[in-house]
């Protein structure tokens, strides 16, 4: 029996060729021809004003924290149901994280609760577009504008996804994307910072280049480059950029196939009218980029049983985030508020296999196993 993994990285066929070209171009360090090609792709397709590839989404978030001049004592509002990097980037600068609960209908943060969390120490709001599904950005930006706060979009899962027709990552002051091998578009590891606020553009490039004005020097804007700000080695090598560009060239094809898989999951499971699970819900303002297909189970015991049942048949489904406000590192730093929806997703959500090479008959096998388990669990 062939097992069905949770994820399988997809190769378009040109990755090795472009890496070969990058190697023999004579420049394999960062900010070469393939880095520029990737930047141009995002500028042209989504209208992002400034894009800076990074070695990870974590790096992009850390750059955002530096650009916002986050300091000891500043407060940053973000969801608890997210990956640790979302918080770590700001904790590293000394921030106190104020966690917001999730929505009832979706694991993303409950935008209606944000304003009550704002204090005189609040510096920024970090939204996470969970599963590539947009937060209500009109509401978030309105709150931020009225309170003079910055907004960072953690768009790690949100490539080619939209809010009311606007591309995610292009709405907040800053945004961070991921190209980790579990994402729709991959480069093994990799990420990107998007700068939408013009006041950050010049400094972002300096931070990206280890705190130097090196890029300005190579454009002939200064006669020598020097250390002018804090920064780090955030930019990736040309090998990562070359791999990524091969993926970007096939974005539409990859997205079409992933959406077909997502739609098959939904139609087959919806038709079964199962007890014990809820299917993903999309807010009316959000598009679906088919980053993941998840189920919300009625209990943690149900979830564990379902995962075990699938695994017995060679299907590998997984749970997702643990509530950050209850993590060993942050439990004593959290303000003690209960976040029931966050805990509900943390305890009950299960993600199903979703990758380009998945076949229709494999999806049917998975849905049949889920139907089988649900029926036996309640009988």
mmCIF file of C-alpha atoms in Angstrom:
data_model
loop_
_atom_site.group_PDB
_atom_site.id
_atom_site.type_symbol
_atom_site.label_atom_id
_atom_site.label_comp_id
_atom_site.label_asym_id
_atom_site.label_seq_id
_atom_site.Cartn_x
_atom_site.Cartn_y
_atom_site.Cartn_z
ATOM 1 C CA UNK A 1 0.000 0.000 0.000
ATOM 2 C CA UNK A 2 1.364 3.424 -0.950
ATOM 3 C CA UNK A 3 1.328 5.872 1.927
ATOM 4 C CA UNK A 4 -0.057 9.369 1.489
ATOM 5 C CA UNK A 5 2.228 11.888 3.224
ATOM 6 C CA UNK A 6 0.975 15.115 4.703
ATOM 7 C CA UNK A 7 3.161 17.132 2.348
ATOM 8 C CA UNK A 8 5.324 16.452 -0.688
ATOM 9 C CA UNK A 9 7.437 19.267 -2.176
ATOM 10 C CA UNK A 10 6.645 19.846 -5.848
ATOM 11 C CA UNK A 11 9.337 20.519 -8.439
ATOM 12 C CA UNK A 12 8.345 22.274 -11.652
ATOM 13 C CA UNK A 13 11.347 20.931 -13.577
ATOM 14 C CA UNK A 14 13.420 24.090 -13.967
ATOM 15 C CA UNK A 15 14.748 24.490 -10.424
ATOM 16 C CA UNK A 16 18.043 22.671 -11.059
ATOM 17 C CA UNK A 17 18.513 24.436 -14.395
ATOM 18 C CA UNK A 18 18.113 27.883 -12.883
ATOM 19 C CA UNK A 19 20.398 26.972 -9.981
ATOM 20 C CA UNK A 20 22.979 25.835 -12.558
ATOM 21 C CA UNK A 21 22.638 29.177 -14.338
ATOM 22 C CA UNK A 22 23.023 31.039 -11.059
ATOM 23 C CA UNK A 23 26.165 29.076 -10.166
ATOM 24 C CA UNK A 24 27.804 29.763 -13.504
ATOM 25 C CA UNK A 25 26.746 33.403 -13.616
ATOM 26 C CA UNK A 26 29.697 34.123 -11.348
ATOM 27 C CA UNK A 27 27.530 35.487 -8.517
ATOM 28 C CA UNK A 28 25.885 33.101 -6.085
ATOM 29 C CA UNK A 29 25.655 35.407 -3.065
ATOM 30 C CA UNK A 30 22.461 37.384 -2.585
ATOM 31 C CA UNK A 31 20.817 40.138 -4.604
ATOM 32 C CA UNK A 32 21.821 38.841 -8.031
ATOM 33 C CA UNK A 33 19.816 38.269 -11.200
ATOM 34 C CA UNK A 34 17.373 35.732 -9.767
ATOM 35 C CA UNK A 35 16.701 37.797 -6.659
ATOM 36 C CA UNK A 36 15.829 40.692 -8.963
ATOM 37 C CA UNK A 37 13.648 38.437 -11.157
ATOM 38 C CA UNK A 38 11.665 37.339 -8.096
ATOM 39 C CA UNK A 39 11.258 40.911 -6.900
ATOM 40 C CA UNK A 40 10.039 41.953 -10.343
ATOM 41 C CA UNK A 41 7.551 39.088 -10.422
ATOM 42 C CA UNK A 42 5.888 40.227 -7.212
ATOM 43 C CA UNK A 43 5.988 43.874 -8.242
ATOM 44 C CA UNK A 44 4.348 43.103 -11.599
ATOM 45 C CA UNK A 45 1.752 40.546 -10.461
ATOM 46 C CA UNK A 46 0.615 42.045 -7.181
ATOM 47 C CA UNK A 47 1.744 45.657 -7.336
ATOM 48 C CA UNK A 48 3.940 45.387 -4.238
ATOM 49 C CA UNK A 49 6.042 48.540 -4.106
ATOM 50 C CA UNK A 50 9.151 47.059 -2.471
ATOM 51 C CA UNK A 51 9.986 43.383 -2.069
ATOM 52 C CA UNK A 52 13.036 41.990 -0.296
ATOM 53 C CA UNK A 53 13.631 38.237 -0.398
ATOM 54 C CA UNK A 54 14.833 36.800 2.900
ATOM 55 C CA UNK A 55 16.136 33.434 4.048
ATOM 56 C CA UNK A 56 12.859 32.784 5.912
ATOM 57 C CA UNK A 57 9.558 34.348 6.867
ATOM 58 C CA UNK A 58 11.018 34.548 10.371
ATOM 59 C CA UNK A 59 13.731 36.845 9.022
ATOM 60 C CA UNK A 60 11.126 39.000 7.301
ATOM 61 C CA UNK A 61 9.220 39.350 10.565
ATOM 62 C CA UNK A 62 12.414 40.218 12.429
ATOM 63 C CA UNK A 63 13.124 42.911 9.842
ATOM 64 C CA UNK A 64 9.606 44.256 10.399
ATOM 65 C CA UNK A 65 10.212 44.461 14.149
ATOM 66 C CA UNK A 66 13.450 46.384 13.572
ATOM 67 C CA UNK A 67 11.806 48.744 11.085
ATOM 68 C CA UNK A 68 9.017 49.517 13.551
ATOM 69 C CA UNK A 69 11.673 50.329 16.133
ATOM 70 C CA UNK A 70 10.141 47.941 18.651
ATOM 71 C CA UNK A 71 11.686 48.487 22.078
ATOM 72 C CA UNK A 72 11.526 47.110 25.595
ATOM 73 C CA UNK A 73 8.074 47.760 27.017
ATOM 74 C CA UNK A 74 6.253 48.160 23.708
ATOM 75 C CA UNK A 75 3.128 46.052 23.288
ATOM 76 C CA UNK A 76 2.254 44.166 20.118
ATOM 77 C CA UNK A 77 -1.171 42.632 19.534
ATOM 78 C CA UNK A 78 -1.331 39.353 17.627
ATOM 79 C CA UNK A 79 -3.216 36.035 17.634
ATOM 80 C CA UNK A 80 -2.228 33.268 20.008
ATOM 81 C CA UNK A 81 -3.091 30.690 17.361
ATOM 82 C CA UNK A 82 -0.015 31.132 15.185
ATOM 83 C CA UNK A 83 3.521 29.883 14.694
ATOM 84 C CA UNK A 84 6.093 30.914 17.289
ATOM 85 C CA UNK A 85 8.011 33.080 14.783
ATOM 86 C CA UNK A 86 5.155 35.596 14.701
ATOM 87 C CA UNK A 87 5.775 36.357 18.364
ATOM 88 C CA UNK A 88 9.505 35.648 18.567
ATOM 89 C CA UNK A 89 10.400 38.383 16.094
ATOM 90 C CA UNK A 90 8.953 41.018 18.419
ATOM 91 C CA UNK A 91 9.969 39.389 21.696
ATOM 92 C CA UNK A 92 13.580 39.572 20.489
ATOM 93 C CA UNK A 93 13.229 43.385 20.391
ATOM 94 C CA UNK A 94 11.808 43.480 23.933
ATOM 95 C CA UNK A 95 8.091 43.654 23.176
ATOM 96 C CA UNK A 96 5.317 42.332 25.371
ATOM 97 C CA UNK A 97 2.904 40.239 23.343
ATOM 98 C CA UNK A 98 -0.804 40.856 23.879
ATOM 99 C CA UNK A 99 -2.595 37.819 22.515
ATOM 100 C CA UNK A 100 -5.958 38.097 20.780
ATOM 101 C CA UNK A 101 -8.453 35.234 20.603
ATOM 102 C CA UNK A 102 -9.503 33.579 17.339
ATOM 103 C CA UNK A 103 -12.784 34.057 15.506
ATOM 104 C CA UNK A 104 -15.644 31.662 16.166
ATOM 105 C CA UNK A 105 -15.908 30.826 12.457
ATOM 106 C CA UNK A 106 -12.216 30.786 11.545
ATOM 107 C CA UNK A 107 -8.844 30.316 13.300
ATOM 108 C CA UNK A 108 -7.749 33.844 12.357
ATOM 109 C CA UNK A 109 -7.765 36.511 15.084
ATOM 110 C CA UNK A 110 -11.087 38.022 16.125
ATOM 111 C CA UNK A 111 -10.770 41.540 14.758
ATOM 112 C CA UNK A 112 -13.650 42.764 16.930
ATOM 113 C CA UNK A 113 -11.550 42.156 20.058
ATOM 114 C CA UNK A 114 -8.463 44.103 18.950
ATOM 115 C CA UNK A 115 -9.486 47.599 20.020
ATOM 116 C CA UNK A 116 -10.159 46.591 23.628
ATOM 117 C CA UNK A 117 -6.566 45.325 23.882
ATOM 118 C CA UNK A 118 -4.967 48.629 22.886
ATOM 119 C CA UNK A 119 -3.131 50.626 25.565
ATOM 120 C CA UNK A 120 -0.779 53.600 25.539
ATOM 121 C CA UNK A 121 2.071 51.091 25.124
ATOM 122 C CA UNK A 122 0.666 49.434 21.993
ATOM 123 C CA UNK A 123 2.952 49.878 18.991
ATOM 124 C CA UNK A 124 1.657 47.453 16.371
ATOM 125 C CA UNK A 125 -0.984 44.936 15.336
ATOM 126 C CA UNK A 126 0.237 41.754 13.674
ATOM 127 C CA UNK A 127 -2.473 39.916 11.753
ATOM 128 C CA UNK A 128 -2.005 36.329 10.591
ATOM 129 C CA UNK A 129 -3.876 35.254 7.467
ATOM 130 C CA UNK A 130 -4.389 31.697 8.652
ATOM 131 C CA UNK A 131 -4.665 29.095 5.863
ATOM 132 C CA UNK A 132 -4.275 31.953 3.398
ATOM 133 C CA UNK A 133 -7.676 33.361 4.426
ATOM 134 C CA UNK A 134 -7.738 37.114 4.971
ATOM 135 C CA UNK A 135 -8.452 38.886 8.199
ATOM 136 C CA UNK A 136 -10.934 41.747 7.928
ATOM 137 C CA UNK A 137 -8.311 44.261 6.846
ATOM 138 C CA UNK A 138 -10.656 47.237 6.513
ATOM 139 C CA UNK A 139 -11.539 46.901 10.177
ATOM 140 C CA UNK A 140 -7.921 46.302 11.222
ATOM 141 C CA UNK A 141 -6.597 49.279 9.262
ATOM 142 C CA UNK A 142 -9.360 51.528 10.580
ATOM 143 C CA UNK A 143 -8.464 50.607 14.166
ATOM 144 C CA UNK A 144 -4.760 51.106 13.458
ATOM 145 C CA UNK A 145 -5.271 54.479 11.801
ATOM 146 C CA UNK A 146 -7.440 55.808 14.624
ATOM 147 C CA UNK A 147 -4.879 54.742 17.236
ATOM 148 C CA UNK A 148 -1.768 55.618 15.200
ATOM 149 C CA UNK A 149 -0.529 52.013 15.124
ATOM 150 C CA UNK A 150 1.404 50.000 12.577
ATOM 151 C CA UNK A 151 0.010 46.869 10.942
ATOM 152 C CA UNK A 152 2.147 43.902 9.941
ATOM 153 C CA UNK A 153 0.614 41.156 7.829
ATOM 154 C CA UNK A 154 1.979 37.707 8.614
ATOM 155 C CA UNK A 155 1.157 36.357 5.166
ATOM 156 C CA UNK A 156 3.302 33.232 5.532
ATOM 157 C CA UNK A 157 0.480 31.071 4.144
ATOM 158 C CA UNK A 158 -1.185 33.691 1.986
ATOM 159 C CA UNK A 159 0.546 33.912 -1.379
ATOM 160 C CA UNK A 160 -1.944 34.597 -4.189
ATOM 161 C CA UNK A 161 -4.785 35.231 -1.761
ATOM 162 C CA UNK A 162 -6.973 38.310 -1.651
ATOM 163 C CA UNK A 163 -9.087 40.542 0.557
ATOM 164 C CA UNK A 164 -11.925 42.175 -1.399
ATOM 165 C CA UNK A 165 -9.808 41.838 -4.532
ATOM 166 C CA UNK A 166 -6.660 43.284 -2.963
ATOM 167 C CA UNK A 167 -3.652 40.957 -2.649
ATOM 168 C CA UNK A 168 -2.760 39.959 0.882
ATOM 169 C CA UNK A 169 0.599 41.357 1.862
ATOM 170 C CA UNK A 170 -0.177 44.615 0.095
ATOM 171 C CA UNK A 171 -2.474 46.214 2.679
ATOM 172 C CA UNK A 172 -0.613 46.610 5.974
ATOM 173 C CA UNK A 173 2.451 48.802 6.455
ATOM 174 C CA UNK A 174 4.666 45.707 6.215
ATOM 175 C CA UNK A 175 4.117 42.056 5.330
ATOM 176 C CA UNK A 176 6.027 38.786 5.562
ATOM 177 C CA UNK A 177 5.723 35.743 3.284
ATOM 178 C CA UNK A 178 7.093 32.210 3.599
ATOM 179 C CA UNK A 179 8.465 29.892 0.927
ATOM 180 C CA UNK A 180 9.108 26.993 3.284
ATOM 181 C CA UNK A 181 8.667 23.585 1.681
ATOM 182 C CA UNK A 182 5.202 23.222 3.236
ATOM 183 C CA UNK A 183 3.871 26.323 1.443
ATOM 184 C CA UNK A 184 2.196 26.644 -1.966
ATOM 185 C CA UNK A 185 5.321 28.131 -3.544
ATOM 186 C CA UNK A 186 8.606 26.905 -2.117
ATOM 187 C CA UNK A 187 12.363 27.346 -2.039
ATOM 188 C CA UNK A 188 13.125 24.871 0.748
ATOM 189 C CA UNK A 189 13.540 27.677 3.236
ATOM 190 C CA UNK A 190 12.888 31.240 2.213
ATOM 191 C CA UNK A 191 10.716 34.272 2.759
ATOM 192 C CA UNK A 192 10.059 37.852 1.724
ATOM 193 C CA UNK A 193 9.424 41.215 3.341
ATOM 194 C CA UNK A 194 6.998 43.511 1.563
ATOM 195 C CA UNK A 195 7.256 47.214 2.375
ATOM 196 C CA UNK A 196 4.069 49.137 1.645
ATOM 197 C CA UNK A 197 4.818 52.269 3.694
ATOM 198 C CA UNK A 198 7.253 54.501 1.753
ATOM 199 C CA UNK A 199 8.882 55.819 4.929
ATOM 200 C CA UNK A 200 10.379 52.380 5.569
ATOM 201 C CA UNK A 201 11.742 51.731 2.064
ATOM 202 C CA UNK A 202 15.269 53.108 2.379
ATOM 203 C CA UNK A 203 15.918 51.722 5.853
ATOM 204 C CA UNK A 204 14.516 48.297 4.949
ATOM 205 C CA UNK A 205 17.160 47.865 2.274
ATOM 206 C CA UNK A 206 19.895 48.889 4.718
ATOM 207 C CA UNK A 207 18.722 46.442 7.406
ATOM 208 C CA UNK A 208 18.508 43.744 4.709
ATOM 209 C CA UNK A 209 22.159 44.379 3.794
ATOM 210 C CA UNK A 210 23.577 43.916 7.313
ATOM 211 C CA UNK A 211 23.030 47.548 8.271
ATOM 212 C CA UNK A 212 25.068 48.917 5.360
ATOM 213 C CA UNK A 213 24.199 51.087 2.375
ATOM 214 C CA UNK A 214 25.790 48.498 0.075
ATOM 215 C CA UNK A 215 22.881 48.382 -2.389
ATOM 216 C CA UNK A 216 22.982 52.160 -2.781
ATOM 217 C CA UNK A 217 26.730 51.903 -3.443
ATOM 218 C CA UNK A 218 26.240 49.382 -6.263
ATOM 219 C CA UNK A 219 23.603 51.642 -7.807
ATOM 220 C CA UNK A 220 26.153 54.458 -7.774
ATOM 221 C CA UNK A 221 24.228 56.557 -5.259
ATOM 222 C CA UNK A 222 27.168 56.764 -2.799
ATOM 223 C CA UNK A 223 30.911 56.585 -3.487
ATOM 224 C CA UNK A 224 31.547 53.948 -0.786
ATOM 225 C CA UNK A 225 29.403 51.875 1.480
ATOM 226 C CA UNK A 226 29.584 51.745 5.239
ATOM 227 C CA UNK A 227 27.786 50.664 8.403
ATOM 228 C CA UNK A 228 24.880 53.090 8.864
ATOM 229 C CA UNK A 229 22.253 51.195 10.915
ATOM 230 C CA UNK A 230 21.504 47.951 12.691
ATOM 231 C CA UNK A 231 20.868 44.973 10.448
ATOM 232 C CA UNK A 232 21.742 41.391 9.731
ATOM 233 C CA UNK A 233 22.359 38.968 6.883
ATOM 234 C CA UNK A 234 18.750 38.630 5.864
ATOM 235 C CA UNK A 235 19.049 38.233 2.099
ATOM 236 C CA UNK A 236 19.176 34.698 0.608
ATOM 237 C CA UNK A 237 21.751 33.315 -1.812
ATOM 238 C CA UNK A 238 21.061 33.235 -5.532
ATOM 239 C CA UNK A 239 20.605 29.458 -5.272
ATOM 240 C CA UNK A 240 17.478 29.940 -3.165
ATOM 241 C CA UNK A 241 16.231 32.727 -5.428
ATOM 242 C CA UNK A 242 16.824 30.647 -8.572
ATOM 243 C CA UNK A 243 14.821 27.759 -7.118
ATOM 244 C CA UNK A 244 12.051 30.144 -6.106
ATOM 245 C CA UNK A 245 11.852 31.742 -9.549
ATOM 246 C CA UNK A 246 11.179 28.360 -11.175
ATOM 247 C CA UNK A 247 8.257 27.986 -8.789
ATOM 248 C CA UNK A 248 6.915 31.478 -9.424
ATOM 249 C CA UNK A 249 6.850 30.862 -13.170
ATOM 250 C CA UNK A 250 4.398 28.032 -12.467
ATOM 251 C CA UNK A 251 2.310 29.812 -9.840
ATOM 252 C CA UNK A 252 -0.942 29.743 -11.808
ATOM 253 C CA UNK A 253 -0.650 26.032 -12.582
ATOM 254 C CA UNK A 254 0.220 25.172 -8.978
ATOM 255 C CA UNK A 255 -2.675 27.227 -7.654
ATOM 256 C CA UNK A 256 -5.163 25.735 -10.109
ATOM 257 C CA UNK A 257 -4.298 22.204 -9.051
ATOM 258 C CA UNK A 258 -4.300 22.955 -5.325
ATOM 259 C CA UNK A 259 -7.724 24.577 -5.632
ATOM 260 C CA UNK A 260 -9.025 21.484 -7.433
ATOM 261 C CA UNK A 261 -7.813 19.336 -4.533
ATOM 262 C CA UNK A 262 -9.369 21.680 -1.989
ATOM 263 C CA UNK A 263 -12.671 21.702 -3.858
ATOM 264 C CA UNK A 264 -12.768 17.901 -4.059
ATOM 265 C CA UNK A 265 -12.229 17.589 -0.316
ATOM 266 C CA UNK A 266 -15.022 20.064 0.339
ATOM 267 C CA UNK A 267 -17.550 18.560 -2.070
ATOM 268 C CA UNK A 268 -17.040 14.956 -0.973
ATOM 269 C CA UNK A 269 -17.120 15.731 2.745
ATOM 270 C CA UNK A 270 -20.009 18.179 2.473
ATOM 271 C CA UNK A 271 -22.069 15.590 0.601
ATOM 272 C CA UNK A 272 -21.505 13.100 3.436
ATOM 273 C CA UNK A 273 -23.132 15.475 5.975
ATOM 274 C CA UNK A 274 -20.958 14.147 8.774
ATOM 275 C CA UNK A 275 -21.442 14.514 12.508
ATOM 276 C CA UNK A 276 -18.411 15.421 14.617
ATOM 277 C CA UNK A 277 -16.512 17.634 12.188
ATOM 278 C CA UNK A 278 -16.842 21.106 10.720
ATOM 279 C CA UNK A 279 -15.453 22.056 7.319
ATOM 280 C CA UNK A 280 -13.490 25.288 6.732
ATOM 281 C CA UNK A 281 -15.539 28.460 6.465
ATOM 282 C CA UNK A 282 -14.507 31.417 4.317
ATOM 283 C CA UNK A 283 -15.533 34.936 5.354
ATOM 284 C CA UNK A 284 -17.306 36.752 2.492
ATOM 285 C CA UNK A 285 -14.435 39.217 2.102
ATOM 286 C CA UNK A 286 -11.749 36.531 1.633
ATOM 287 C CA UNK A 287 -10.537 34.412 -1.264
ATOM 288 C CA UNK A 288 -9.177 30.883 -0.932
ATOM 289 C CA UNK A 289 -5.604 30.128 -2.055
ATOM 290 C CA UNK A 290 -5.927 26.436 -1.106
ATOM 291 C CA UNK A 291 -2.994 26.519 1.257
ATOM 292 C CA UNK A 292 -4.566 23.922 3.520
ATOM 293 C CA UNK A 293 -7.707 21.901 4.050
ATOM 294 C CA UNK A 294 -8.511 21.414 7.702
ATOM 295 C CA UNK A 295 -11.276 19.886 9.768
ATOM 296 C CA UNK A 296 -12.466 21.098 13.139
ATOM 297 C CA UNK A 297 -13.299 18.100 15.295
ATOM 298 C CA UNK A 298 -15.842 18.016 18.110
ATOM 299 C CA UNK A 299 -13.213 17.072 20.721
ATOM 300 C CA UNK A 300 -9.516 16.368 21.131
ATOM 301 C CA UNK A 301 -10.331 12.677 21.619
ATOM 302 C CA UNK A 302 -12.189 12.654 18.307
ATOM 303 C CA UNK A 303 -9.207 14.323 16.619
ATOM 304 C CA UNK A 304 -6.699 11.859 18.049
ATOM 305 C CA UNK A 305 -8.888 8.948 16.978
ATOM 306 C CA UNK A 306 -9.276 10.342 13.470
ATOM 307 C CA UNK A 307 -5.530 10.938 13.044
ATOM 308 C CA UNK A 308 -4.812 7.395 14.256
ATOM 309 C CA UNK A 309 -7.472 5.925 11.974
ATOM 310 C CA UNK A 310 -5.983 7.680 8.940
ATOM 311 C CA UNK A 311 -2.448 6.711 9.908
ATOM 312 C CA UNK A 312 -3.427 3.027 10.157
ATOM 313 C CA UNK A 313 -4.346 3.232 6.460
ATOM 314 C CA UNK A 314 -1.156 5.051 5.500
ATOM 315 C CA UNK A 315 -2.596 8.580 5.461
ATOM 316 C CA UNK A 316 -0.676 11.176 7.454
ATOM 317 C CA UNK A 317 -2.808 14.002 8.817
ATOM 318 C CA UNK A 318 -1.505 16.369 11.487
ATOM 319 C CA UNK A 319 -2.705 18.864 14.060
ATOM 320 C CA UNK A 320 -1.434 22.442 14.024
ATOM 321 C CA UNK A 321 -0.461 25.199 16.449
ATOM 322 C CA UNK A 322 -0.483 24.966 20.210
ATOM 323 C CA UNK A 323 -1.829 28.078 21.934
ATOM 324 C CA UNK A 324 1.117 30.445 22.416
ATOM 325 C CA UNK A 325 -0.439 32.036 25.487
ATOM 326 C CA UNK A 326 -0.195 28.637 27.195
ATOM 327 C CA UNK A 327 3.304 27.814 25.988
ATOM 328 C CA UNK A 328 6.017 27.094 28.578
ATOM 329 C CA UNK A 329 7.909 30.216 27.517
ATOM 330 C CA UNK A 330 5.035 32.691 27.624
ATOM 331 C CA UNK A 331 2.565 31.279 30.154
ATOM 332 C CA UNK A 332 3.864 33.426 33.019
ATOM 333 C CA UNK A 333 4.161 36.480 30.761
ATOM 334 C CA UNK A 334 0.583 36.286 29.482
ATOM 335 C CA UNK A 335 -1.933 38.538 31.225
ATOM 336 C CA UNK A 336 -4.089 35.608 32.284
ATOM 337 C CA UNK A 337 -7.075 36.143 29.952
ATOM 338 C CA UNK A 338 -8.827 33.018 28.736
ATOM 339 C CA UNK A 339 -8.780 32.594 24.955
ATOM 340 C CA UNK A 340 -11.367 29.859 24.443
ATOM 341 C CA UNK A 341 -11.552 29.908 20.655
ATOM 342 C CA UNK A 342 -7.766 29.699 20.349
ATOM 343 C CA UNK A 343 -7.767 26.675 22.638
ATOM 344 C CA UNK A 344 -10.614 25.102 20.676
ATOM 345 C CA UNK A 345 -8.629 25.239 17.443
ATOM 346 C CA UNK A 346 -5.451 24.141 19.178
ATOM 347 C CA UNK A 347 -7.168 21.074 20.633
ATOM 348 C CA UNK A 348 -9.504 20.102 17.798
ATOM 349 C CA UNK A 349 -8.119 21.120 14.398
ATOM 350 C CA UNK A 350 -6.616 18.543 12.019
ATOM 351 C CA UNK A 351 -4.971 19.233 8.658
ATOM 352 C CA UNK A 352 -5.347 16.858 5.726
ATOM 353 C CA UNK A 353 -2.731 16.102 3.038
ATOM 354 C CA UNK A 354 -2.688 18.765 0.323
ATOM 355 C CA UNK A 355 0.035 19.027 -2.298
ATOM 356 C CA UNK A 356 0.332 19.300 -6.074
ATOM 357 C CA UNK A 357 0.966 15.611 -6.804
ATOM 358 C CA UNK A 358 -2.043 14.391 -4.822
ATOM 359 C CA UNK A 359 -4.399 12.400 -7.047
ATOM 360 C CA UNK A 360 -8.204 12.496 -7.110
ATOM 361 C CA UNK A 361 -8.452 8.831 -6.125
ATOM 362 C CA UNK A 362 -6.193 9.484 -3.128
ATOM 363 C CA UNK A 363 -8.417 12.329 -1.952
ATOM 364 C CA UNK A 364 -11.426 10.038 -2.291
ATOM 365 C CA UNK A 365 -9.604 7.422 -0.235
ATOM 366 C CA UNK A 366 -8.976 10.010 2.486
ATOM 367 C CA UNK A 367 -12.554 11.279 2.523
ATOM 368 C CA UNK A 368 -13.902 7.717 2.646
ATOM 369 C CA UNK A 369 -11.683 6.980 5.637
ATOM 370 C CA UNK A 370 -12.963 10.124 7.367
ATOM 371 C CA UNK A 371 -16.579 9.155 6.632
ATOM 372 C CA UNK A 372 -15.890 5.658 7.944
ATOM 373 C CA UNK A 373 -14.408 6.987 11.170
ATOM 374 C CA UNK A 374 -17.176 9.534 11.789
ATOM 375 C CA UNK A 375 -19.885 6.937 11.284
ATOM 376 C CA UNK A 376 -18.225 4.372 13.548
ATOM 377 C CA UNK A 377 -17.394 6.970 16.246
ATOM 378 C CA UNK A 378 -21.039 7.921 16.726
ATOM 379 C CA UNK A 379 -22.479 4.399 16.549
#
